[in-house]
PDB file of C-alpha atoms in Angstrom:
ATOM      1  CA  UNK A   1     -24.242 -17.261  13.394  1.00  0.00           C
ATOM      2  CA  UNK A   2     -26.335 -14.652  11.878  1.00  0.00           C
ATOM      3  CA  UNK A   3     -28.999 -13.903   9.057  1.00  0.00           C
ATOM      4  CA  UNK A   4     -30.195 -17.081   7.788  1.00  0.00           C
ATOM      5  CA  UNK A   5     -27.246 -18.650   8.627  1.00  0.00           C
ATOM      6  CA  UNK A   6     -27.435 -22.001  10.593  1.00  0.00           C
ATOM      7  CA  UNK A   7     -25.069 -24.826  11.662  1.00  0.00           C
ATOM      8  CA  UNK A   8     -26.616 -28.950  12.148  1.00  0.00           C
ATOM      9  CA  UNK A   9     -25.069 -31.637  14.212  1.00  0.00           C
ATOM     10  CA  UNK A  10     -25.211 -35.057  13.274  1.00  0.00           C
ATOM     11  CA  UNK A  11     -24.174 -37.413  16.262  1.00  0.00           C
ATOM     12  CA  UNK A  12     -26.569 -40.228  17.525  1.00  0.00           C
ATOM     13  CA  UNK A  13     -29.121 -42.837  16.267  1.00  0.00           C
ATOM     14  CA  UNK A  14     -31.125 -45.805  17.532  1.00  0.00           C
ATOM     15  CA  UNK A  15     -30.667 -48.572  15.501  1.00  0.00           C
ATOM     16  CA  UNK A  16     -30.608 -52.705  16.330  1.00  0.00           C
ATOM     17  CA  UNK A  17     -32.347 -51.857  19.904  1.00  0.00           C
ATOM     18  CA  UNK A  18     -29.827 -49.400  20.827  1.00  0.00           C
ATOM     19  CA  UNK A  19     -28.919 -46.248  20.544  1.00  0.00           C
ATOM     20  CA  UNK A  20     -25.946 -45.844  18.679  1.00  0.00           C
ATOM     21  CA  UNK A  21     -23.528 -43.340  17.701  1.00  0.00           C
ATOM     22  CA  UNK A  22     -21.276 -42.272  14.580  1.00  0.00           C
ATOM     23  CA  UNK A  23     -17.375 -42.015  15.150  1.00  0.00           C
ATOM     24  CA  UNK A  24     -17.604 -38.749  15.142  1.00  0.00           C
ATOM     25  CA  UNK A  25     -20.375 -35.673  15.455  1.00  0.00           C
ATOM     26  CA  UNK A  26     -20.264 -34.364  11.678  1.00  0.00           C
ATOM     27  CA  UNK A  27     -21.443 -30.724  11.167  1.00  0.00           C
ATOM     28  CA  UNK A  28     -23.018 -28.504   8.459  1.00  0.00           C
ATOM     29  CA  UNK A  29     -23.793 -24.990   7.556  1.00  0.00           C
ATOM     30  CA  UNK A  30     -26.353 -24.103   6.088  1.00  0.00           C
ATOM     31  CA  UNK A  31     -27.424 -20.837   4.835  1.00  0.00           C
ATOM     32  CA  UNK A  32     -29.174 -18.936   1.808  1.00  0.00           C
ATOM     33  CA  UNK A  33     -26.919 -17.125  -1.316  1.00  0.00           C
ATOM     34  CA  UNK A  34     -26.187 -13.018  -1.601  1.00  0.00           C
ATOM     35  CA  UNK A  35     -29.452 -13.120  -4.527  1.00  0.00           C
ATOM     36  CA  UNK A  36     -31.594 -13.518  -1.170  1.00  0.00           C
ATOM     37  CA  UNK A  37     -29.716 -11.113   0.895  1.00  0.00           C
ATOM     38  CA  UNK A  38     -28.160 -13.637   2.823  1.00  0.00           C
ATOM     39  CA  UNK A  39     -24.009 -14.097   3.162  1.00  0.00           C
ATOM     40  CA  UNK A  40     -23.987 -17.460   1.214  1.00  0.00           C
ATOM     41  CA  UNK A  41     -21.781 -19.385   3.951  1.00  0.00           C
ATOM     42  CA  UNK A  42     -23.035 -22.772   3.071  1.00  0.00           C
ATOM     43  CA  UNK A  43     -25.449 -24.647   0.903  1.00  0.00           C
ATOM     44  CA  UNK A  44     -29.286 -23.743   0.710  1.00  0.00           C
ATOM     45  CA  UNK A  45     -31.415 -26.293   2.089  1.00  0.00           C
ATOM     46  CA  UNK A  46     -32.897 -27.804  -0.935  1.00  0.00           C
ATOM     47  CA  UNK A  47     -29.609 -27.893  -2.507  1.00  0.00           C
ATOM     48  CA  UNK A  48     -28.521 -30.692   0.721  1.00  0.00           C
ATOM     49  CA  UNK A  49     -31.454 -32.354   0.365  1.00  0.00           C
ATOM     50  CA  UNK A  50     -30.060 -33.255  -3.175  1.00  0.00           C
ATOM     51  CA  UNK A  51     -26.658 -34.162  -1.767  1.00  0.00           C
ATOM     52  CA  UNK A  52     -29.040 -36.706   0.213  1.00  0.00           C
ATOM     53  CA  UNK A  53     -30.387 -37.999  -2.385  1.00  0.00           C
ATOM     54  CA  UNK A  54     -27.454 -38.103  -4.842  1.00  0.00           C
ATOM     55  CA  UNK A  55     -25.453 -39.678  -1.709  1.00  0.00           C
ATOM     56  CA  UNK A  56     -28.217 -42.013  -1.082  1.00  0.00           C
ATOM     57  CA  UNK A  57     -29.044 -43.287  -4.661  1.00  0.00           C
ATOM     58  CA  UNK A  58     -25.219 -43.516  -5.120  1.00  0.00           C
ATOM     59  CA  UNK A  59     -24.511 -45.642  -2.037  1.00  0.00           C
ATOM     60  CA  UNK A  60     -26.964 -48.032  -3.391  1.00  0.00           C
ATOM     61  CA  UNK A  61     -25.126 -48.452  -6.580  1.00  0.00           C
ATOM     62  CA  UNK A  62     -22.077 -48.841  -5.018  1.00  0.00           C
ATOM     63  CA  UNK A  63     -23.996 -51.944  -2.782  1.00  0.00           C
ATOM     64  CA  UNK A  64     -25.197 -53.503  -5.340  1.00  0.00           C
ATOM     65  CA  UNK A  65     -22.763 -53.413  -7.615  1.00  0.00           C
ATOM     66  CA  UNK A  66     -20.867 -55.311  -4.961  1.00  0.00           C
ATOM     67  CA  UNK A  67     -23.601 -57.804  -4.715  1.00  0.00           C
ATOM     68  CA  UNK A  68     -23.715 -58.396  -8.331  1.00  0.00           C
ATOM     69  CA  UNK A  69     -19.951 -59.119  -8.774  1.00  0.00           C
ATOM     70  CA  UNK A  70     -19.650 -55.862 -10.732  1.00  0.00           C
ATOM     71  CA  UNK A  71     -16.526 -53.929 -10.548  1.00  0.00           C
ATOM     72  CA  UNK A  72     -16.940 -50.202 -10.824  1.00  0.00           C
ATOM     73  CA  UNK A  73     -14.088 -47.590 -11.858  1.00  0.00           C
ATOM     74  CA  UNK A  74     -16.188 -44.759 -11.432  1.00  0.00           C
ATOM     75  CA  UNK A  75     -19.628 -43.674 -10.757  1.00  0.00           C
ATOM     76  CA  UNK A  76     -20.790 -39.613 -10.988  1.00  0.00           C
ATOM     77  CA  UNK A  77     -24.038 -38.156 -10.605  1.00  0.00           C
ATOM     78  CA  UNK A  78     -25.327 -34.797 -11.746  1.00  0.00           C
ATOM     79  CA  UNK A  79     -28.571 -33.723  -9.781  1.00  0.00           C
ATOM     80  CA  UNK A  80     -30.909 -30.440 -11.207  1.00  0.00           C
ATOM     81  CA  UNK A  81     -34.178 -29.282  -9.222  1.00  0.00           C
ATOM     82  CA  UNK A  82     -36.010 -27.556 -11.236  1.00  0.00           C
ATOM     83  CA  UNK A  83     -38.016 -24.156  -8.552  1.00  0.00           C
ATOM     84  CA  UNK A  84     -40.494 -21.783  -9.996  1.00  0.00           C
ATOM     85  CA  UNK A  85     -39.007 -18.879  -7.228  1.00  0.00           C
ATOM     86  CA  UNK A  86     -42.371 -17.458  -7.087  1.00  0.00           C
ATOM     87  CA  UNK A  87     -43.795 -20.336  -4.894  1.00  0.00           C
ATOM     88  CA  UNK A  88     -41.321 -20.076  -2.056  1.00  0.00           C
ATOM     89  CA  UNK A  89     -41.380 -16.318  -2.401  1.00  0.00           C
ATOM     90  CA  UNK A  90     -44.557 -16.009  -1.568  1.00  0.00           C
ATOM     91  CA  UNK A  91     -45.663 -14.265  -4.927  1.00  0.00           C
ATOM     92  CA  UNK A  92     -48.510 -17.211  -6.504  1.00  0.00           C
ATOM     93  CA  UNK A  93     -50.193 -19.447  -4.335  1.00  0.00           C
ATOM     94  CA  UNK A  94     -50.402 -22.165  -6.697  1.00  0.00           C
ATOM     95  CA  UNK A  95     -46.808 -22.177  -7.177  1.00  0.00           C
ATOM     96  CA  UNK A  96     -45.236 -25.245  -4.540  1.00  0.00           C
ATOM     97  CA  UNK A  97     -42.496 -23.948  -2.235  1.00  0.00           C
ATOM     98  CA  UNK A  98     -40.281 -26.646  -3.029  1.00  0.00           C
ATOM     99  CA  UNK A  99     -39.110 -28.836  -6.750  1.00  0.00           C
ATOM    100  CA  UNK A 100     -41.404 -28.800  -9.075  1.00  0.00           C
ATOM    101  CA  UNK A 101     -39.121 -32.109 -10.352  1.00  0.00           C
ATOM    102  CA  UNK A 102     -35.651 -33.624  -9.857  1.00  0.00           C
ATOM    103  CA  UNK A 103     -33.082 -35.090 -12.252  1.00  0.00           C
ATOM    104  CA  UNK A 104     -30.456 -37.154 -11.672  1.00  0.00           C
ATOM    105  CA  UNK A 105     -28.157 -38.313 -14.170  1.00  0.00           C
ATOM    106  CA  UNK A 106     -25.307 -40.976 -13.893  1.00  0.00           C
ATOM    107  CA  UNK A 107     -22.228 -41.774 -15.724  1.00  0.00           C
ATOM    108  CA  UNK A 108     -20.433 -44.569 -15.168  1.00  0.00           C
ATOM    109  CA  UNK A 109     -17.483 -46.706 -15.599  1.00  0.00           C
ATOM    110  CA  UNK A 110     -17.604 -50.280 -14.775  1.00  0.00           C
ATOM    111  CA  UNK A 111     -16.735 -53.853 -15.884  1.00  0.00           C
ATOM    112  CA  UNK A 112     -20.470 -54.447 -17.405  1.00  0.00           C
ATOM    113  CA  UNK A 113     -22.365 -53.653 -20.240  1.00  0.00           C
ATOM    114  CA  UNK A 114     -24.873 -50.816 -20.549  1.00  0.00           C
ATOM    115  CA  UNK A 115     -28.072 -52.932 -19.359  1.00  0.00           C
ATOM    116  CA  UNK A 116     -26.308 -54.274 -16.436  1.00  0.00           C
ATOM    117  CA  UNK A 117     -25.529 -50.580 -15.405  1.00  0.00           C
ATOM    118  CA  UNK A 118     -28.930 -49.289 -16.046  1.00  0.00           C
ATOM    119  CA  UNK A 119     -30.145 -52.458 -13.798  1.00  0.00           C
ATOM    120  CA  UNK A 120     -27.589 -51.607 -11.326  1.00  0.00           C
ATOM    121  CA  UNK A 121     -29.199 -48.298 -11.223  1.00  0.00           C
ATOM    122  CA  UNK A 122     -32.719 -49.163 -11.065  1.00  0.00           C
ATOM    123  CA  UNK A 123     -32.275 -51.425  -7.945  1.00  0.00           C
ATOM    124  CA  UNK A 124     -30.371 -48.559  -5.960  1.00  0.00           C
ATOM    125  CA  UNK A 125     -33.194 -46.521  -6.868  1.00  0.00           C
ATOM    126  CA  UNK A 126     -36.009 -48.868  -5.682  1.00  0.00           C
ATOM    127  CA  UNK A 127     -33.813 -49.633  -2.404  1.00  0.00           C
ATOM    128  CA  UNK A 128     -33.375 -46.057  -1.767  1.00  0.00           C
ATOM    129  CA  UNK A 129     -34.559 -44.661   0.977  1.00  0.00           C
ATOM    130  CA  UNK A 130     -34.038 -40.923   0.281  1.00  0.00           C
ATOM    131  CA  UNK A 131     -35.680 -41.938  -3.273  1.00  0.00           C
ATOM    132  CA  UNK A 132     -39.061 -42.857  -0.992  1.00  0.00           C
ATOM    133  CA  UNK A 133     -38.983 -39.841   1.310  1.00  0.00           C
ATOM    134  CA  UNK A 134     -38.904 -37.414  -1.273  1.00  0.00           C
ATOM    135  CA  UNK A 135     -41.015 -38.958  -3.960  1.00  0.00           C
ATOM    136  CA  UNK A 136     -43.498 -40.269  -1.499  1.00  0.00           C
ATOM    137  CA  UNK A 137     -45.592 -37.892   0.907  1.00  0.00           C
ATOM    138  CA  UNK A 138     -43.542 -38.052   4.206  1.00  0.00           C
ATOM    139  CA  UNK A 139     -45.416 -37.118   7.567  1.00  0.00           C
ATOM    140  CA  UNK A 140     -43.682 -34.028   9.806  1.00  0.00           C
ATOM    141  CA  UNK A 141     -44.640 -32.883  12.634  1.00  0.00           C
ATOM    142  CA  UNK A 142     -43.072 -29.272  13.713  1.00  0.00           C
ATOM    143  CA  UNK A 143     -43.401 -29.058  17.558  1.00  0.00           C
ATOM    144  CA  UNK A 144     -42.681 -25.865  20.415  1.00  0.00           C
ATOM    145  CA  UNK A 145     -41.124 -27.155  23.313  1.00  0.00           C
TER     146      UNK A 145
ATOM    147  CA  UNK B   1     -13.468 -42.939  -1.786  1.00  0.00           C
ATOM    148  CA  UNK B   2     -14.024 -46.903  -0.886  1.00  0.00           C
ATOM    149  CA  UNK B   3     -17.456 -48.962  -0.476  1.00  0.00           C
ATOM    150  CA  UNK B   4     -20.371 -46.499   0.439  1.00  0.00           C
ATOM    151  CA  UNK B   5     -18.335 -43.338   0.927  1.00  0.00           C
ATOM    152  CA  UNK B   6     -19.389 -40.321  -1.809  1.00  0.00           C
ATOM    153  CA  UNK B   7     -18.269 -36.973  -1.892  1.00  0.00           C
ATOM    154  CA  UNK B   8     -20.805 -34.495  -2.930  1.00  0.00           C
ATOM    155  CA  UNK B   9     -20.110 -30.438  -4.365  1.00  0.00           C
ATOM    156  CA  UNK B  10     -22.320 -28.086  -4.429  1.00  0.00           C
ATOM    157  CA  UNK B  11     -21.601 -25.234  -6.783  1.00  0.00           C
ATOM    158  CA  UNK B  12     -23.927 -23.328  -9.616  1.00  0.00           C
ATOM    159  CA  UNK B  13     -27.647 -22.924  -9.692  1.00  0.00           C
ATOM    160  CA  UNK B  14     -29.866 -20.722 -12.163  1.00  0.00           C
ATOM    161  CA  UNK B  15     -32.020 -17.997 -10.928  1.00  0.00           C
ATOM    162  CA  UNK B  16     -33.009 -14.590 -11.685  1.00  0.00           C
ATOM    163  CA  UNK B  17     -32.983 -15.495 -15.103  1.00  0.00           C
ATOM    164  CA  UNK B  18     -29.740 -16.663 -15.279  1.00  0.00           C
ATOM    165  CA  UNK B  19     -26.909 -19.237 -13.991  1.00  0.00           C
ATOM    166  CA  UNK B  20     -25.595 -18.475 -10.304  1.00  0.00           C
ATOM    167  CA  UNK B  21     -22.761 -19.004  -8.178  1.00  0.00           C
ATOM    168  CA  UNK B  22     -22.208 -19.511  -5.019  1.00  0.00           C
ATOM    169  CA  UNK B  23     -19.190 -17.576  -3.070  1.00  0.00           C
ATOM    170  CA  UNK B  24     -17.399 -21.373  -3.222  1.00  0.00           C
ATOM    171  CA  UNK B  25     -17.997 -24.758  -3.696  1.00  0.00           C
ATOM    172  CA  UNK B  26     -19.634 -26.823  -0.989  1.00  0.00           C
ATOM    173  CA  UNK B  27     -18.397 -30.399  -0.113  1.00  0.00           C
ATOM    174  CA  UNK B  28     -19.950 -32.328   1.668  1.00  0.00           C
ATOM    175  CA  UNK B  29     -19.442 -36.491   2.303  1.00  0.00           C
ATOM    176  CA  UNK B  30     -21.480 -39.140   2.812  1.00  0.00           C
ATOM    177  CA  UNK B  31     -21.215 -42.615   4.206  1.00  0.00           C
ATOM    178  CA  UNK B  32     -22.919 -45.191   6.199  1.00  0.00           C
ATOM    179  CA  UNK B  33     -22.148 -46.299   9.781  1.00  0.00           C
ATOM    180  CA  UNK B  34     -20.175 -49.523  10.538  1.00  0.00           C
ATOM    181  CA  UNK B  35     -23.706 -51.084  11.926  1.00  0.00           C
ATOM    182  CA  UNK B  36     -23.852 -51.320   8.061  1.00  0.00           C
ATOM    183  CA  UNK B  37     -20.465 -52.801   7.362  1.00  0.00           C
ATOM    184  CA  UNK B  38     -19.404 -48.968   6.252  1.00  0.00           C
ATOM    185  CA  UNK B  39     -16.659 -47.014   7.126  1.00  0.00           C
ATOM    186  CA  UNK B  40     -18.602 -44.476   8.817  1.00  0.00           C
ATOM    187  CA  UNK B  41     -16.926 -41.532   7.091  1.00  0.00           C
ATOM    188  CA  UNK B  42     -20.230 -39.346   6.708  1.00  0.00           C
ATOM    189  CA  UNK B  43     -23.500 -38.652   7.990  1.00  0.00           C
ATOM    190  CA  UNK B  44     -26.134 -41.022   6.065  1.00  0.00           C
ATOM    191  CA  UNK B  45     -28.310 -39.823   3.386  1.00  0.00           C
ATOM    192  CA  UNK B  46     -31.727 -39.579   5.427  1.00  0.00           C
ATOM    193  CA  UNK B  47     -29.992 -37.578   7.947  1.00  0.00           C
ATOM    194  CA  UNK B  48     -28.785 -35.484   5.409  1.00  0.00           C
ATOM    195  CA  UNK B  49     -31.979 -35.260   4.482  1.00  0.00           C
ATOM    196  CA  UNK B  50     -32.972 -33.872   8.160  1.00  0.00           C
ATOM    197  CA  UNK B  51     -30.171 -31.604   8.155  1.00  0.00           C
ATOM    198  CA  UNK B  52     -31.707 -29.700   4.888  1.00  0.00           C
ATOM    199  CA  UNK B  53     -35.197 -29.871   7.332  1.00  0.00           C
ATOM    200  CA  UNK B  54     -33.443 -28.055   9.467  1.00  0.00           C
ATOM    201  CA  UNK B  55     -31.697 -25.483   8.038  1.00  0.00           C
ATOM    202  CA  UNK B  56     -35.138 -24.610   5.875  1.00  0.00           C
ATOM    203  CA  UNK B  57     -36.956 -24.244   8.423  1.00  0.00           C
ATOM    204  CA  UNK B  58     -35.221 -22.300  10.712  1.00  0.00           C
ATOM    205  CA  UNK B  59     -33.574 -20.227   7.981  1.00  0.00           C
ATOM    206  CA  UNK B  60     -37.755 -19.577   8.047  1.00  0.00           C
ATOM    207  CA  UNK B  61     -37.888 -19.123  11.144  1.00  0.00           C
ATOM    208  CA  UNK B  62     -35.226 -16.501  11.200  1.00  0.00           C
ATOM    209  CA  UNK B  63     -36.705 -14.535   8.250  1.00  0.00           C
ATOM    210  CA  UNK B  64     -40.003 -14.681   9.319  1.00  0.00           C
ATOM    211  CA  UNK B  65     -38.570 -13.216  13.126  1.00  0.00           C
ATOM    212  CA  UNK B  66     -37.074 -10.062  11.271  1.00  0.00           C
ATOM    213  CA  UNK B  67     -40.109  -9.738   9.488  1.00  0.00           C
ATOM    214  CA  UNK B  68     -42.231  -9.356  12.534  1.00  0.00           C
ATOM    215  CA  UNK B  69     -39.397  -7.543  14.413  1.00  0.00           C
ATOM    216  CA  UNK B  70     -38.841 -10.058  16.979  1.00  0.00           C
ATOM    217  CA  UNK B  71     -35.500 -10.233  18.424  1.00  0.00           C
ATOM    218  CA  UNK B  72     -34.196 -14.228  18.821  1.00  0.00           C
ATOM    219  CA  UNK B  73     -31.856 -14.766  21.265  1.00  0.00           C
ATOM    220  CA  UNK B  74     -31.595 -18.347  20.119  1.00  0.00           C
ATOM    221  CA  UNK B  75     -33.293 -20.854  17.974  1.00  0.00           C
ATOM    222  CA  UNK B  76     -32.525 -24.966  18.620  1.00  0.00           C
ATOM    223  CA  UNK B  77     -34.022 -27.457  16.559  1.00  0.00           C
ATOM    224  CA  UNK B  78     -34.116 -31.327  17.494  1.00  0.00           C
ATOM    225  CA  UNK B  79     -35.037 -33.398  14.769  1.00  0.00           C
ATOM    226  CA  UNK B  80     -36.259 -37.431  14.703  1.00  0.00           C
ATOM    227  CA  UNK B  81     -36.858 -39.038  12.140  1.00  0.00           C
ATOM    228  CA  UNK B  82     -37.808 -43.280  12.612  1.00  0.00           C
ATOM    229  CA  UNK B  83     -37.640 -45.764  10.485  1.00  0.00           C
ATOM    230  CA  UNK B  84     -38.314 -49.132  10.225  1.00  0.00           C
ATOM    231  CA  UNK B  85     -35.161 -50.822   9.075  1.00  0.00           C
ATOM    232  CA  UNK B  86     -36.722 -54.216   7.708  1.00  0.00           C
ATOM    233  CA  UNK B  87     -37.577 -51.472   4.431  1.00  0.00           C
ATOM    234  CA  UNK B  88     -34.342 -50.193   3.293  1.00  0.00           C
ATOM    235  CA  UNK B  89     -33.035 -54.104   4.267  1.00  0.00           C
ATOM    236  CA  UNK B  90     -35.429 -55.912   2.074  1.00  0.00           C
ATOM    237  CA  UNK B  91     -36.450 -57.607   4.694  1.00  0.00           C
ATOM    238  CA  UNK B  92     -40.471 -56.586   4.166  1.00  0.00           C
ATOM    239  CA  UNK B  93     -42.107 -55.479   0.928  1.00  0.00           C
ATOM    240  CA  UNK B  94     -44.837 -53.872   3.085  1.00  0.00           C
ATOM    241  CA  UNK B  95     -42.150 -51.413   4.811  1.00  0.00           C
ATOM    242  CA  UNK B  96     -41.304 -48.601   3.071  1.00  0.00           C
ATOM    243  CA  UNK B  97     -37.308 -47.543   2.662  1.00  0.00           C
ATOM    244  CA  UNK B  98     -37.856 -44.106   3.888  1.00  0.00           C
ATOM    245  CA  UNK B  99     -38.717 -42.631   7.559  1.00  0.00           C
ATOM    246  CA  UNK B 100     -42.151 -43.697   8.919  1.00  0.00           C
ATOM    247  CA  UNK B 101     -42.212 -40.028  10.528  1.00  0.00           C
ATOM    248  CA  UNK B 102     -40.123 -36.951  11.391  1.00  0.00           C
ATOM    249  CA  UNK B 103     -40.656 -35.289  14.310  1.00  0.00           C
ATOM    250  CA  UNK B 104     -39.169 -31.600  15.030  1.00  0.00           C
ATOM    251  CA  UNK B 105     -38.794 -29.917  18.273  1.00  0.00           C
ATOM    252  CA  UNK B 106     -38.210 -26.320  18.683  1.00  0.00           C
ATOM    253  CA  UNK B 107     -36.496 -24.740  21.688  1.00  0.00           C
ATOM    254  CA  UNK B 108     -36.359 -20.929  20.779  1.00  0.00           C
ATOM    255  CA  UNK B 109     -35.568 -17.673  23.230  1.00  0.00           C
ATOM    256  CA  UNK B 110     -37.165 -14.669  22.012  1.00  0.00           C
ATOM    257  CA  UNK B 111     -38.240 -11.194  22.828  1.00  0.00           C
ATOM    258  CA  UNK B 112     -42.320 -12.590  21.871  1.00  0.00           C
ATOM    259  CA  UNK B 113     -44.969 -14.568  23.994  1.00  0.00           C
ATOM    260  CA  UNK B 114     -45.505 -18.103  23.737  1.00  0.00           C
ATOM    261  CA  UNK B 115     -48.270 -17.628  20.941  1.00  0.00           C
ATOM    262  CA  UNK B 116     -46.077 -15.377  18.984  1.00  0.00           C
ATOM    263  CA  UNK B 117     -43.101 -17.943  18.914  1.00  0.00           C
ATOM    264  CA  UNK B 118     -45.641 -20.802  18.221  1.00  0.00           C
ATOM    265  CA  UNK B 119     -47.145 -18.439  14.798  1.00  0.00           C
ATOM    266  CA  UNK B 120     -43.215 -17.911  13.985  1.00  0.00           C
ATOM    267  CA  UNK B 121     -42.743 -21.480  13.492  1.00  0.00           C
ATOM    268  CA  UNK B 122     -45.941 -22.007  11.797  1.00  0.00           C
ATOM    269  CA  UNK B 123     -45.547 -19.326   9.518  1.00  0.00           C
ATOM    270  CA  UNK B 124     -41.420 -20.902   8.995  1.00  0.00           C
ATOM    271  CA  UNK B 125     -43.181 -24.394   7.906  1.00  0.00           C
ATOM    272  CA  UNK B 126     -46.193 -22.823   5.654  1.00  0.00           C
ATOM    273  CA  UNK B 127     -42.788 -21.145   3.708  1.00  0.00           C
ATOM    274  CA  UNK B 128     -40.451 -24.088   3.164  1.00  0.00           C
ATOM    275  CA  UNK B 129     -39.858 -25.560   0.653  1.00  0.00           C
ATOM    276  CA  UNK B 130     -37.796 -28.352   2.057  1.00  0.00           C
ATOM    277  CA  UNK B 131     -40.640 -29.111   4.485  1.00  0.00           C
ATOM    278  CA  UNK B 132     -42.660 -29.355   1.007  1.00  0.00           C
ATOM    279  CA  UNK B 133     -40.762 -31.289  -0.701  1.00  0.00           C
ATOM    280  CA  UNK B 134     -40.373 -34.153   1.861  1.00  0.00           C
ATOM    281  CA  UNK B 135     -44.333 -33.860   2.594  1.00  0.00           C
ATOM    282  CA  UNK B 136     -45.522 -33.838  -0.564  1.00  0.00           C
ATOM    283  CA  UNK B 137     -45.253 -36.109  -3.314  1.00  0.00           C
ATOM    284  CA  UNK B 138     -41.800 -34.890  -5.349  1.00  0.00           C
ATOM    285  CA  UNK B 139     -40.899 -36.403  -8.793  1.00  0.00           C
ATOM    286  CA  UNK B 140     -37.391 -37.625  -9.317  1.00  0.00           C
ATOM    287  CA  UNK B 141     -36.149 -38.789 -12.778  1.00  0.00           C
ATOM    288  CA  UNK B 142     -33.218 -41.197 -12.706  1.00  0.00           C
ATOM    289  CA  UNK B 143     -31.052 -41.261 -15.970  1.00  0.00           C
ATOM    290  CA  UNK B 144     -27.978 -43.372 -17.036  1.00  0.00           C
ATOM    291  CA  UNK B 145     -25.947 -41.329 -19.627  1.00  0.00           C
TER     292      UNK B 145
END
């Protein structure tokens, strides 16, 4: 591990009254691309924080297309964040470090007709709960042990 | 892919005045846990979500230590994040679907004094933009082509 370059572990959660634990510990490097000096050996941050969302948003569909009795064949979605580089560069102050906006745009195949899909959509969205931590202010508190 | 299970890439982004690549494509999957009648095959969404926290941040951490020529030995970051699961179930409209809080713990050996590690980190979270974006309000457009 050098530079910029770091690696996450995913293994337990409390959930039900219990702690609980995934099947297995899944792992991810992160890291920032050559442009920014760095060696590019995984994803920049913001960039997973769309696979979040994308995987979030598109769980959802897949749930309640279930629920709804609709069959899907296939289901893609194509995230952008839009960054003005200048914020989280450090170059204007009233430039914001992170998206100024996100887009996410599905296509998909399924046994229903274009309203039902755009419903289907609109529920995963409102049941999302990657959808409410980014859109809505989230608290964080960043602690020294 | 079955049921909640997605498969996310990560590949091109624009910057610099033009579109990017990265060295190679990023994959990354995403699932639920079997708590949720999933197949467990990925990390969920929100800790996705915490993963991209993580790696901002102490990508920040590490740029900001070079910076102010302070040699890390090494740099652990424990992340929380709670939720109240009667949101994302539907279960009440006064919940929200997202974490209530995210808490993040650093454990970092360094060539610096206490104070100096504790200005690192601050300076790490003034800088990121992932921190931003899940603090502040972000808009997210969802579109059905």
């Amino acid at each position: 591990m050098s530079g910029t370059h770091s690696r996450s572990t995913v293994h337990d959660f409390f959930g039900l009254g219990e702690e609980q634990n995934h099947r297995s510990e899944f792992h991810f490097d992160g890291d920032h691309p050559e442009l920014f000096s760095s060696a590019d050996n995984g994803p920049t941050p913001v960039e997973v924080v769309l696979v979040g969302l994308a995987s979030c948003l598109t769980a959802g569909v897949a749930a309640v297309a279930q629920n709804r009795e609709i069959q899907l064949r296939s289901v893609t979605a194509t995230l952008r964040g839009d960054m003005d580089l200048r914020g989280i560069l450090g170059i204007d102050p009233d430039v914001r470090n992170g998206f100024s906006g996100i887009t996410v745009t599905y296509t998909i195949d399924a046994d229903a007709t274009a309203d039902e899909i755009k419903a289907l959509v609109a529920q995963a969205q409102k049941r999302s709960a990657v959808y409410d931590i980014v859109t809505n202010p989230t608290n964080v508190t960043v602690e020294v042990d």
